[in-house]
XYZ file of C-alpha atoms in Angstrom:
653
model
C -33.269 -24.632 -15.087
C -30.798 -25.030 -17.922
C -30.606 -28.791 -17.406
C -34.195 -29.367 -16.311
C -36.063 -27.100 -18.705
C -34.176 -25.198 -21.383
C -32.540 -28.356 -22.764
C -35.816 -30.313 -22.523
C -37.878 -30.851 -25.680
C -41.272 -30.746 -23.907
C -40.508 -27.379 -22.336
C -39.032 -26.100 -25.595
C -42.217 -26.995 -27.477
C -44.379 -24.957 -25.064
C -41.952 -22.034 -24.968
C -41.750 -21.808 -28.735
C -45.525 -22.184 -29.117
C -46.328 -19.101 -27.021
C -43.181 -17.005 -26.606
C -40.140 -15.464 -28.211
C -37.376 -16.765 -25.930
C -34.421 -14.581 -24.969
C -31.592 -15.814 -22.763
C -29.560 -12.973 -21.219
C -25.995 -13.199 -19.938
C -26.286 -10.863 -16.969
C -22.543 -10.149 -17.046
C -22.689 -8.993 -20.678
C -25.951 -7.086 -20.145
C -26.010 -5.831 -16.543
C -28.398 -3.089 -17.678
C -31.078 -5.632 -18.606
C -30.402 -7.593 -15.414
C -30.657 -4.515 -13.144
C -33.826 -3.330 -14.841
C -35.807 -6.546 -14.601
C -34.443 -7.488 -11.185
C -36.071 -4.267 -9.957
C -39.404 -5.546 -11.306
C -38.899 -8.952 -9.688
C -38.104 -7.426 -6.297
C -41.073 -5.071 -6.506
C -43.498 -7.863 -7.431
C -42.235 -10.695 -5.244
C -40.366 -8.935 -2.431
C -37.161 -10.766 -3.316
C -34.864 -11.504 -6.224
C -32.059 -13.729 -7.370
C -30.899 -15.850 -10.229
C -32.006 -17.478 -12.434
C -34.327 -14.563 -13.136
C -37.476 -15.505 -15.060
C -39.449 -12.703 -16.735
C -42.575 -12.873 -18.890
C -43.159 -9.612 -20.782
C -45.011 -8.055 -23.670
C -43.288 -7.357 -26.967
C -42.851 -3.798 -25.690
C -40.530 -5.243 -23.010
C -43.043 -4.517 -20.220
C -43.082 -7.386 -17.686
C -46.299 -8.873 -16.332
C -44.850 -11.842 -14.431
C -41.553 -12.296 -12.566
C -39.946 -15.100 -10.623
C -36.677 -16.926 -10.082
C -36.321 -20.716 -10.150
C -39.125 -22.897 -11.523
C -38.805 -26.704 -11.744
C -39.987 -28.320 -14.958
C -43.136 -29.586 -13.236
C -44.615 -28.760 -9.844
C -42.444 -29.930 -6.930
C -40.730 -28.607 -3.799
C -43.981 -26.716 -3.277
C -43.115 -24.628 -6.350
C -45.215 -24.060 -9.435
C -43.884 -25.927 -12.449
C -42.618 -24.047 -15.487
C -44.701 -26.118 -17.915
C -47.934 -25.410 -16.031
C -47.083 -21.721 -15.763
C -46.334 -21.373 -19.464
C -49.549 -23.112 -20.485
C -51.625 -20.929 -18.166
C -50.033 -17.695 -19.353
C -50.217 -18.734 -23.014
C -53.920 -19.501 -22.652
C -54.583 -16.237 -20.793
C -52.793 -14.230 -23.497
C -54.901 -15.886 -26.203
C -58.187 -15.386 -24.349
C -57.721 -12.052 -22.553
C -54.666 -10.247 -23.916
C -56.021 -6.866 -22.797
C -56.018 -7.977 -19.168
C -52.375 -9.023 -19.382
C -51.369 -5.739 -21.018
C -53.275 -3.762 -18.399
C -51.411 -5.644 -15.677
C -48.077 -4.848 -17.362
C -48.945 -1.132 -17.445
C -49.865 -1.099 -13.744
C -46.625 -2.858 -12.848
C -44.640 -0.388 -14.957
C -46.199 2.608 -13.210
C -45.683 1.153 -9.745
C -42.039 0.235 -10.273
C -41.212 3.535 -11.945
C -42.572 5.432 -8.947
C -40.615 3.265 -6.481
C -37.211 3.584 -8.113
C -34.683 4.413 -5.396
C -32.278 6.693 -7.239
C -30.987 10.147 -6.354
C -33.383 12.907 -7.181
C -33.153 16.603 -6.481
C -36.545 16.500 -4.758
C -35.368 13.729 -2.426
C -32.313 15.546 -1.107
C -32.122 16.302 2.584
C -31.967 20.093 2.892
C -30.656 22.372 4.034
C -27.058 21.233 4.516
C -25.135 24.482 4.723
C -25.523 25.886 1.241
C -26.533 24.392 -2.097
C -23.768 22.500 -3.903
C -24.208 24.833 -6.880
C -23.359 27.879 -4.766
C -20.045 26.755 -3.329
C -17.946 29.514 -1.799
C -14.917 29.765 0.416
C -15.082 30.629 4.082
C -12.017 30.701 6.309
C -10.140 28.576 3.792
C -12.717 25.774 4.008
C -15.052 24.508 1.298
C -18.653 24.637 2.537
C -19.571 21.348 0.861
C -16.674 19.706 2.682
C -18.025 21.051 5.979
C -21.442 19.637 5.161
C -20.001 16.254 4.264
C -17.891 16.217 7.428
C -20.918 16.851 9.614
C -23.045 13.933 8.433
C -20.329 11.780 6.831
C -18.598 11.024 10.128
C -21.902 9.966 11.692
C -22.687 7.784 8.692
C -19.312 6.013 8.868
C -19.736 5.385 12.602
C -23.247 4.031 12.052
C -22.012 1.619 9.377
C -19.267 0.359 11.681
C -21.722 -0.108 14.542
C -24.063 -2.159 12.320
C -21.217 -4.335 11.049
C -19.836 -4.886 14.548
C -23.301 -5.965 15.703
C -23.741 -8.467 12.844
C -20.170 -9.812 13.086
C -19.918 -13.574 13.657
C -17.374 -13.740 16.467
C -17.040 -17.525 16.186
C -16.377 -17.937 12.458
C -15.864 -14.433 11.138
C -17.934 -12.733 8.485
C -21.340 -11.146 8.980
C -24.754 -12.597 9.637
C -25.794 -16.136 8.872
C -25.345 -18.495 5.939
C -24.893 -18.141 3.070
C -21.817 -16.000 3.633
C -20.254 -13.865 0.936
C -16.719 -12.454 1.204
C -17.750 -8.810 0.420
C -14.107 -7.635 0.444
C -15.024 -3.932 0.239
C -16.613 -4.222 3.683
C -13.296 -5.480 5.052
C -11.288 -2.716 3.353
C -13.737 -0.171 4.810
C -13.051 -1.653 8.249
C -9.281 -1.491 7.705
C -9.643 2.251 7.135
C -11.961 2.575 10.113
C -9.404 0.767 12.279
C -6.689 3.194 11.218
C -8.882 6.188 12.035
C -10.287 4.632 15.253
C -7.572 2.409 16.790
C -9.687 1.822 19.878
C -12.438 0.048 17.915
C -12.443 -3.688 17.265
C -12.574 -3.211 13.492
C -9.134 -4.753 12.979
C -10.133 -7.786 15.039
C -13.205 -8.252 12.816
C -11.084 -8.140 9.666
C -8.455 -10.526 11.056
C -11.019 -13.116 12.168
C -12.831 -12.978 8.832
C -9.724 -13.176 6.658
C -8.403 -16.117 8.665
C -11.760 -17.910 8.601
C -12.058 -17.618 4.819
C -8.429 -18.662 4.271
C -8.877 -21.748 6.444
C -12.244 -22.754 5.023
C -13.277 -24.784 2.024
C -14.283 -21.563 0.269
C -10.553 -21.355 -0.447
C -9.065 -23.927 -2.838
C -6.179 -25.381 -0.816
C -4.978 -27.477 -3.755
C -5.149 -25.085 -6.719
C -5.663 -21.709 -4.971
C -8.293 -19.040 -5.474
C -11.589 -18.347 -3.681
C -15.033 -19.654 -4.542
C -17.967 -17.300 -4.781
C -19.555 -17.840 -1.370
C -19.973 -20.297 1.487
C -23.245 -22.185 1.883
C -22.649 -22.541 5.633
C -21.621 -20.204 8.430
C -18.212 -21.879 8.893
C -16.849 -21.074 5.402
C -16.570 -24.861 4.880
C -18.809 -25.788 1.937
C -18.645 -23.309 -0.929
C -20.667 -22.794 -4.025
C -17.650 -23.937 -6.001
C -17.918 -21.340 -8.777
C -14.861 -19.065 -8.928
C -15.303 -15.483 -10.083
C -12.556 -13.169 -11.315
C -13.964 -10.192 -9.423
C -13.991 -12.006 -6.056
C -10.372 -13.016 -6.429
C -9.306 -9.533 -7.516
C -11.043 -7.839 -4.590
C -9.858 -10.442 -2.078
C -6.264 -10.121 -3.280
C -6.539 -6.363 -2.699
C -7.945 -6.988 0.776
C -5.224 -9.433 1.850
C -2.575 -7.039 0.498
C -3.982 -4.103 2.479
C -4.180 -6.308 5.567
C -0.520 -7.207 5.010
C 0.348 -3.506 4.886
C -1.420 -3.051 8.232
C -0.157 -6.058 10.191
C 2.689 -7.475 8.104
C 1.358 -11.012 8.552
C 3.217 -13.351 6.145
C 0.043 -15.404 5.626
C -1.719 -12.371 4.098
C 1.071 -11.913 1.566
C 1.026 -15.640 0.823
C -2.746 -15.641 0.206
C -2.427 -12.748 -2.245
C 0.454 -14.475 -4.038
C -1.544 -17.698 -4.309
C -4.558 -15.870 -5.743
C -2.302 -14.337 -8.389
C -0.769 -17.754 -9.108
C -4.269 -19.101 -9.785
C -5.346 -16.160 -11.948
C -2.154 -15.988 -14.028
C -2.131 -19.772 -14.486
C -5.800 -20.526 -15.158
C -7.650 -17.279 -15.891
C -5.384 -15.380 -18.287
C -5.763 -15.379 -22.062
C -2.708 -15.679 -24.317
C -3.158 -11.980 -25.212
C -3.185 -10.896 -21.555
C -6.876 -10.358 -20.767
C -8.484 -12.122 -17.816
C -11.328 -14.629 -18.137
C -14.505 -14.216 -16.096
C -15.257 -17.380 -14.135
C -15.062 -21.121 -13.628
C -18.239 -23.140 -13.067
C -19.075 -25.033 -9.896
C -20.010 -28.231 -11.749
C -17.892 -30.872 -13.442
C -19.526 -33.861 -15.127
C -22.882 -32.542 -13.930
C -21.980 -32.624 -10.222
C -21.191 -29.574 -8.133
C -17.778 -29.749 -6.513
C -16.764 -33.054 -8.122
C -13.528 -31.551 -9.429
C -12.498 -30.327 -5.970
C -13.273 -33.161 -3.507
C -11.229 -36.151 -2.298
C -11.432 -39.452 -0.423
C -8.743 -40.739 1.949
C -8.003 -43.571 -0.494
C -7.371 -41.084 -3.321
C -5.006 -39.111 -1.089
C -3.110 -42.265 -0.043
C -2.807 -43.492 -3.628
C -1.340 -40.124 -4.597
C 0.981 -39.472 -1.651
C 1.806 -42.769 -0.014
C 0.608 -43.830 3.437
C 2.823 -41.745 5.712
C 2.457 -38.416 3.908
C -1.234 -39.095 3.313
C -1.849 -39.582 7.036
C -0.339 -36.202 7.823
C -2.114 -34.471 4.925
C -5.487 -35.954 5.901
C -4.987 -34.989 9.545
C -4.114 -31.414 8.656
C -6.765 -30.893 5.943
C -9.741 -32.749 7.508
C -9.880 -35.677 5.053
C -11.898 -38.476 6.693
C -13.738 -41.668 5.627
C -17.059 -40.026 6.590
C -16.314 -36.919 4.539
C -17.467 -33.348 5.034
C -19.332 -32.968 1.723
C -21.650 -35.657 0.348
C -19.385 -38.491 1.514
C -16.212 -36.910 0.162
C -13.914 -34.189 1.457
C -13.245 -30.536 0.832
C -9.696 -29.820 2.065
C -9.815 -27.211 4.830
C -8.012 -26.043 7.980
C -11.036 -25.224 10.140
C -10.783 -27.955 12.778
C -7.629 -26.598 14.372
C -5.693 -29.828 13.870
C -2.916 -27.858 12.151
C -2.060 -26.129 15.430
C -2.095 -29.381 17.376
C 0.143 -31.165 14.868
C 2.546 -28.203 14.903
C 2.661 -28.248 18.706
C 3.150 -32.031 18.898
C 6.075 -31.827 16.472
C 7.631 -28.625 17.888
C 7.053 -26.867 14.561
C 5.317 -23.672 13.536
C 2.083 -23.924 11.540
C 3.947 -22.465 8.586
C 6.565 -25.235 8.803
C 3.874 -27.929 8.852
C 2.166 -26.479 5.781
C 5.525 -26.016 4.041
C 6.337 -29.688 4.662
C 3.137 -30.568 2.765
C 3.791 -28.255 -0.202
C 5.181 -31.076 -2.339
C 2.095 -33.126 -1.461
C -0.140 -30.233 -2.571
C 1.688 -30.017 -5.888
C 1.257 -33.773 -6.395
C -2.488 -33.540 -5.717
C -2.758 -30.553 -8.045
C -1.052 -32.498 -10.853
C -3.451 -35.415 -10.352
C -6.468 -33.114 -10.161
C -5.479 -31.492 -13.452
C -6.191 -34.843 -15.153
C -9.828 -34.715 -14.033
C -12.547 -33.254 -16.230
C -12.465 -29.532 -15.458
C -15.431 -27.278 -14.749
C -16.430 -25.095 -17.686
C -14.430 -21.869 -17.970
C -16.341 -18.733 -18.911
C -13.739 -17.264 -21.236
C -15.375 -13.955 -22.006
C -13.211 -11.004 -21.025
C -15.060 -8.174 -19.273
C -13.566 -4.693 -19.139
C -14.918 -3.987 -15.640
C -13.586 -7.150 -14.025
C -10.265 -6.779 -15.818
C -10.044 -3.311 -14.261
C -10.408 -4.882 -10.820
C -7.672 -7.436 -11.491
C -5.395 -4.718 -12.887
C -5.876 -2.843 -9.581
C -5.072 -5.988 -7.600
C -1.943 -6.843 -9.576
C -0.703 -3.251 -9.395
C -1.247 -3.319 -5.639
C 0.608 -6.656 -5.540
C 3.549 -5.078 -7.334
C 3.444 -2.132 -4.886
C 3.322 -4.190 -1.710
C 5.259 -7.329 -2.647
C 7.690 -5.875 -5.190
C 6.914 -8.622 -7.717
C 7.671 -7.389 -11.245
C 5.665 -10.206 -12.858
C 2.488 -8.746 -11.347
C 3.325 -5.362 -12.832
C 3.945 -6.934 -16.239
C 0.624 -8.803 -16.082
C -1.230 -5.609 -15.149
C 0.359 -3.706 -18.039
C -0.453 -6.502 -20.485
C -4.078 -6.415 -19.392
C -4.256 -2.649 -19.852
C -2.781 -3.039 -23.322
C -5.354 -5.748 -24.083
C -8.279 -3.524 -23.075
C -6.956 -0.499 -24.980
C -6.275 -2.640 -28.069
C -9.371 -4.861 -28.155
C -12.040 -3.080 -26.101
C -11.603 0.562 -27.072
C -13.280 1.725 -30.274
C -11.506 4.099 -32.623
C -13.784 6.908 -31.390
C -12.591 6.376 -27.799
C -15.684 4.458 -26.585
C -14.974 1.588 -24.183
C -16.730 -1.700 -24.909
C -17.856 -4.191 -22.283
C -17.043 -7.703 -23.533
C -14.500 -9.532 -25.690
C -14.611 -13.179 -26.737
C -13.075 -15.094 -29.634
C -12.056 -11.946 -31.489
C -15.419 -10.235 -31.041
C -15.784 -7.090 -28.918
C -19.347 -6.046 -28.167
C -21.724 -3.838 -26.178
C -21.048 -0.196 -25.331
C -19.291 -0.130 -21.970
C -21.312 0.398 -18.817
C -20.530 2.667 -15.881
C -18.707 -0.198 -14.129
C -16.434 -0.671 -17.141
C -15.313 2.940 -16.980
C -15.119 3.204 -13.182
C -13.265 -0.070 -12.550
C -10.852 0.374 -15.456
C -10.054 3.972 -14.437
C -9.378 2.718 -10.895
C -6.992 0.128 -12.335
C -5.152 2.769 -14.345
C -4.764 4.996 -11.274
C -3.421 2.100 -9.199
C -0.995 1.188 -11.972
C 0.177 4.791 -12.275
C 0.867 4.912 -8.533
C 3.340 2.040 -8.763
C 5.043 2.660 -12.106
C 4.761 6.400 -12.724
C 4.246 6.212 -16.487
C 2.234 9.365 -17.286
C 0.238 7.715 -20.096
C -1.763 5.755 -17.518
C -2.826 8.924 -15.718
C -3.533 10.628 -19.041
C -5.746 7.724 -20.185
C -7.587 7.705 -16.850
C -8.375 11.408 -17.265
C -9.549 10.934 -20.853
C -11.855 8.098 -19.851
C -13.209 10.107 -16.911
C -14.115 12.910 -19.315
C -15.937 10.352 -21.478
C -17.727 8.979 -18.428
C -18.972 12.470 -17.552
C -20.341 12.933 -21.052
C -21.996 9.530 -21.346
C -23.298 8.665 -17.881
C -23.868 11.753 -15.697
C -27.495 12.479 -14.794
C -27.821 16.258 -15.032
C -31.315 16.224 -13.570
C -31.198 13.657 -10.779
C -27.494 13.469 -9.949
C -25.254 10.427 -9.965
C -24.213 8.267 -12.895
C -26.491 5.993 -14.887
C -25.422 2.388 -15.431
C -25.832 2.806 -19.199
C -24.453 5.465 -21.492
C -26.541 8.008 -23.363
C -25.715 6.066 -26.540
C -26.953 2.705 -25.214
C -29.985 0.688 -26.257
C -33.119 2.346 -24.919
C -34.758 0.321 -22.156
C -37.903 1.069 -20.153
C -35.781 3.340 -17.968
C -32.061 3.876 -17.398
C -30.881 1.944 -14.346
C -28.795 3.657 -11.701
C -26.982 1.602 -9.071
C -25.394 2.622 -5.780
C -25.664 -0.485 -3.586
C -22.397 -2.289 -2.888
C -23.303 -5.981 -3.111
C -20.926 -8.757 -4.136
C -19.361 -6.060 -6.324
C -18.983 -2.373 -5.475
C -21.221 -0.123 -7.541
C -19.850 2.020 -10.343
C -21.006 5.142 -8.505
C -19.060 4.109 -5.398
C -15.816 3.504 -7.264
C -16.298 6.685 -9.289
C -16.588 8.784 -6.115
C -13.158 7.557 -5.035
C -11.715 7.915 -8.553
C -12.803 11.550 -8.679
C -11.196 12.313 -5.333
C -7.957 10.609 -6.380
C -7.929 12.545 -9.658
C -8.492 15.783 -7.737
C -5.538 15.072 -5.448
C -3.297 14.016 -8.348
C -4.100 16.821 -10.763
C -5.047 19.641 -8.407
C -8.188 20.243 -10.508
C -10.904 21.430 -8.145
C -13.711 20.398 -10.508
C -13.062 16.709 -9.824
C -13.341 17.263 -6.083
C -16.526 19.264 -6.501
C -18.014 16.512 -8.661
C -17.078 13.898 -6.035
C -18.704 15.976 -3.285
C -21.795 16.449 -5.413
C -21.967 12.691 -5.988
C -21.726 12.002 -2.259
C -24.448 14.541 -1.497
C -26.668 13.215 -4.292
C -26.594 9.750 -2.767
C -26.860 10.915 0.833
C -30.519 9.819 1.229
C -29.868 6.219 0.184
C -26.602 6.061 2.125
C -28.395 7.135 5.298
C -31.044 4.430 4.931
C -28.566 1.547 5.271
C -24.948 2.739 5.414
C -23.429 -0.733 5.965
C -24.741 -1.681 2.509
C -22.559 1.000 0.900
C -19.103 0.291 2.290
C -17.310 1.052 -0.992
C -19.139 4.387 -1.177
C -18.134 5.055 2.424
C -14.470 4.566 1.525
C -14.814 7.586 -0.750
C -16.289 9.453 2.218
C -13.352 8.354 4.384
C -10.947 9.597 1.711
C -12.789 12.923 1.416
C -12.778 13.499 5.184
C -9.128 12.612 5.718
C -6.330 15.203 5.427
C -4.626 14.963 2.053
C -1.167 13.421 1.804
C 0.916 13.543 -1.372
C 4.300 12.117 -2.201
C 6.042 13.694 -5.197
C 9.029 11.741 -6.454
C 11.053 13.989 -8.774
C 13.588 12.199 -10.925
C 14.074 9.650 -13.668
C 11.836 6.565 -13.572
C 15.037 4.551 -14.107
C 16.695 5.963 -10.985
C 18.320 3.393 -8.712
C 16.827 5.130 -5.655
C 13.248 5.067 -6.887
C 12.379 1.365 -6.246
C 13.649 1.566 -2.667
C 11.735 4.786 -1.941
C 8.624 3.281 -3.451
C 9.036 0.072 -1.434
C 9.398 2.044 1.807
C 6.315 4.131 1.066
C 4.080 1.181 0.159
C 5.310 -1.071 2.976
C 2.754 0.462 5.342
C -0.957 1.161 4.973
C -1.541 4.629 3.512
C -5.079 4.517 2.079
C -5.433 8.298 1.813
C -2.090 9.036 0.132
C -1.414 9.943 -3.501
C 1.862 9.414 -5.357
C 3.047 11.561 -8.269
C 6.138 10.993 -10.381
C 7.707 14.190 -11.703
C 9.829 12.592 -14.429
C 9.831 15.552 -16.808
C 6.730 15.103 -18.957
C 4.107 15.029 -16.185
C 3.803 18.824 -16.376
C 1.804 18.348 -19.607
C -0.970 16.755 -17.510
C -0.306 18.218 -14.047
C 1.195 21.704 -14.530
C 1.729 22.380 -10.821
C 4.476 19.734 -10.510
C 6.848 22.104 -12.321
C 7.368 23.618 -8.854
C 9.211 20.402 -7.903
C 12.435 20.591 -9.918
C 14.357 17.655 -11.363
C 17.959 17.188 -10.341
C 19.966 15.001 -12.750
C 21.203 11.763 -11.220
C 19.004 12.015 -8.122
C 15.456 11.271 -7.000
C 14.076 13.936 -4.687
C 11.151 13.051 -2.427
C 8.659 15.725 -1.375
C 6.176 14.578 1.281
C 3.253 16.942 1.674
C 0.232 16.932 4.002
C -2.681 19.325 3.855
C -0.829 21.195 1.089
C 2.224 21.792 3.287
C 5.443 20.040 2.260
C 8.267 18.739 4.417
C 11.904 19.423 3.612
C 12.820 17.559 0.371
C 15.152 14.578 0.832
C 17.281 12.448 -1.485
C 18.909 9.925 0.857
C 17.074 6.677 1.629
C 17.746 7.001 5.364
C 16.342 10.525 5.454
C 13.293 9.406 3.482
C 12.665 6.560 5.928
C 12.875 8.980 8.853
C 10.496 11.351 7.080
C 7.931 8.565 6.610
C 8.264 7.404 10.205
C 7.515 10.886 11.489
C 4.655 11.623 9.098
């Protein structure tokens, strides 16, 4: 629509004759996007982008749609005809249009699917407001355990049924990565080893890594695949996808210790730190699919281009491995991919491993990358979003945990410093977007939730208490600004935000997890770290508030369900008492993070943590040593200081 209509003088003349035109960046204003997408879905039964809304000056919509060609074609109404008809109707019967807008408003307002006290399923065991202790158990926890386990099993069953056993992923094309679904399944596999959850994750991760959705020349994942095979992507690259996928491959590496998982995560970070990082340390948002007006032009190759770059012999091997043919696999050209299985055959024929074959072509990849860099690049969306930076901070911190790479830790810390310097107002209010020296828009729920999650992940690997302290401060702010006292859950917008027709509230985990989902897990992690019961009670209340919508379609809430999994699992804490500069500490940390421990919390008693977490004073410091206390269900094992003893302790836990 941008090319066909908004840059077209004829369309502009009609638009400006009848309308005040507003173009919304849905990443800068997710509140506006969520609000009017709800109207579009209610009126048309579907939604998507571009989102086209016609509304009164009171912001009440009377017509909604998605894509409109300039003039009628593809069986679709043309934008020019639509605008003329609506403009004429407004001039001749404005009252009718306004009446329609009021009816639409009333209908959508009554259909809003958000938590509400009247919608709660009751009784559970006792109201959340009347929590009491019985036999050492919290009644809300008992209630959650009863239905939460069933909900988790139901989600797994639905996902297993929709799993594509041939190509991986779920359902039919288009296929989205939805990494939080895979991380949910990794947790399910740990809790239910007999299920095929791990097989589902492995097949999907391998399929995506082999497909054209992954950039085999410059690294990083595209937004989604247009086909079921993961071959032809929509070539746009999003920061959030790459952050969440890096986290997923890292967790998979912790589970199975497959070198290819670690390599994929490292390559994603190479891409992000090379192409998506500002000089000040913040992370850019996205790269477009188009270059020179053609989708994918930057990314595709012909055999002749490969031969000119690599020479005949190397080109023959590269083309055989990466499916580069004269016929092409995308509009007469080729997206490099590993889906055909020729890699395995070439490895077998040459008595090599697949890794050795790919390693032998690494110099060729670098040559192609250098040549590709000379092409006209897709447009880079260089706005820096607090929420998405929080996701990448989490991923880099996890990368430092699992892979021991200090450069990832440094990049995560730089990004945190960027957000706290450029996107935090003097009054402590987070902002949502930074670009060219300008920070704007009061932060949304996702900004708080995702950034807090990043701070908690960073604290777990480095132990600097200021990150935990900042996470707690921001959580307090989130409670004040976003909590819905009447209906439960957190609004997308703060109480100080621009007033819209109504305050959106999101729980569905789509391409991105919802802010409510991530908050539920944040609250549980804060409860385990600080020992403050109020955070656990708030997390339980949040889970109960959203129970009705979770029960409707649990496989659509897999990030939310990870909070449920955390809540239902016995607590495990590791307290490392000693200087953060101790020579023993990195080794202990490496041993702990080398395996998958999704329900564990790590605290560093380095002397000043007692200011935030008073109970750690019970774990004394011993000069010159790091003492490890491993506790489960609030019962601690014998403290150890020797690496061998610590390894034995972990093995037996």
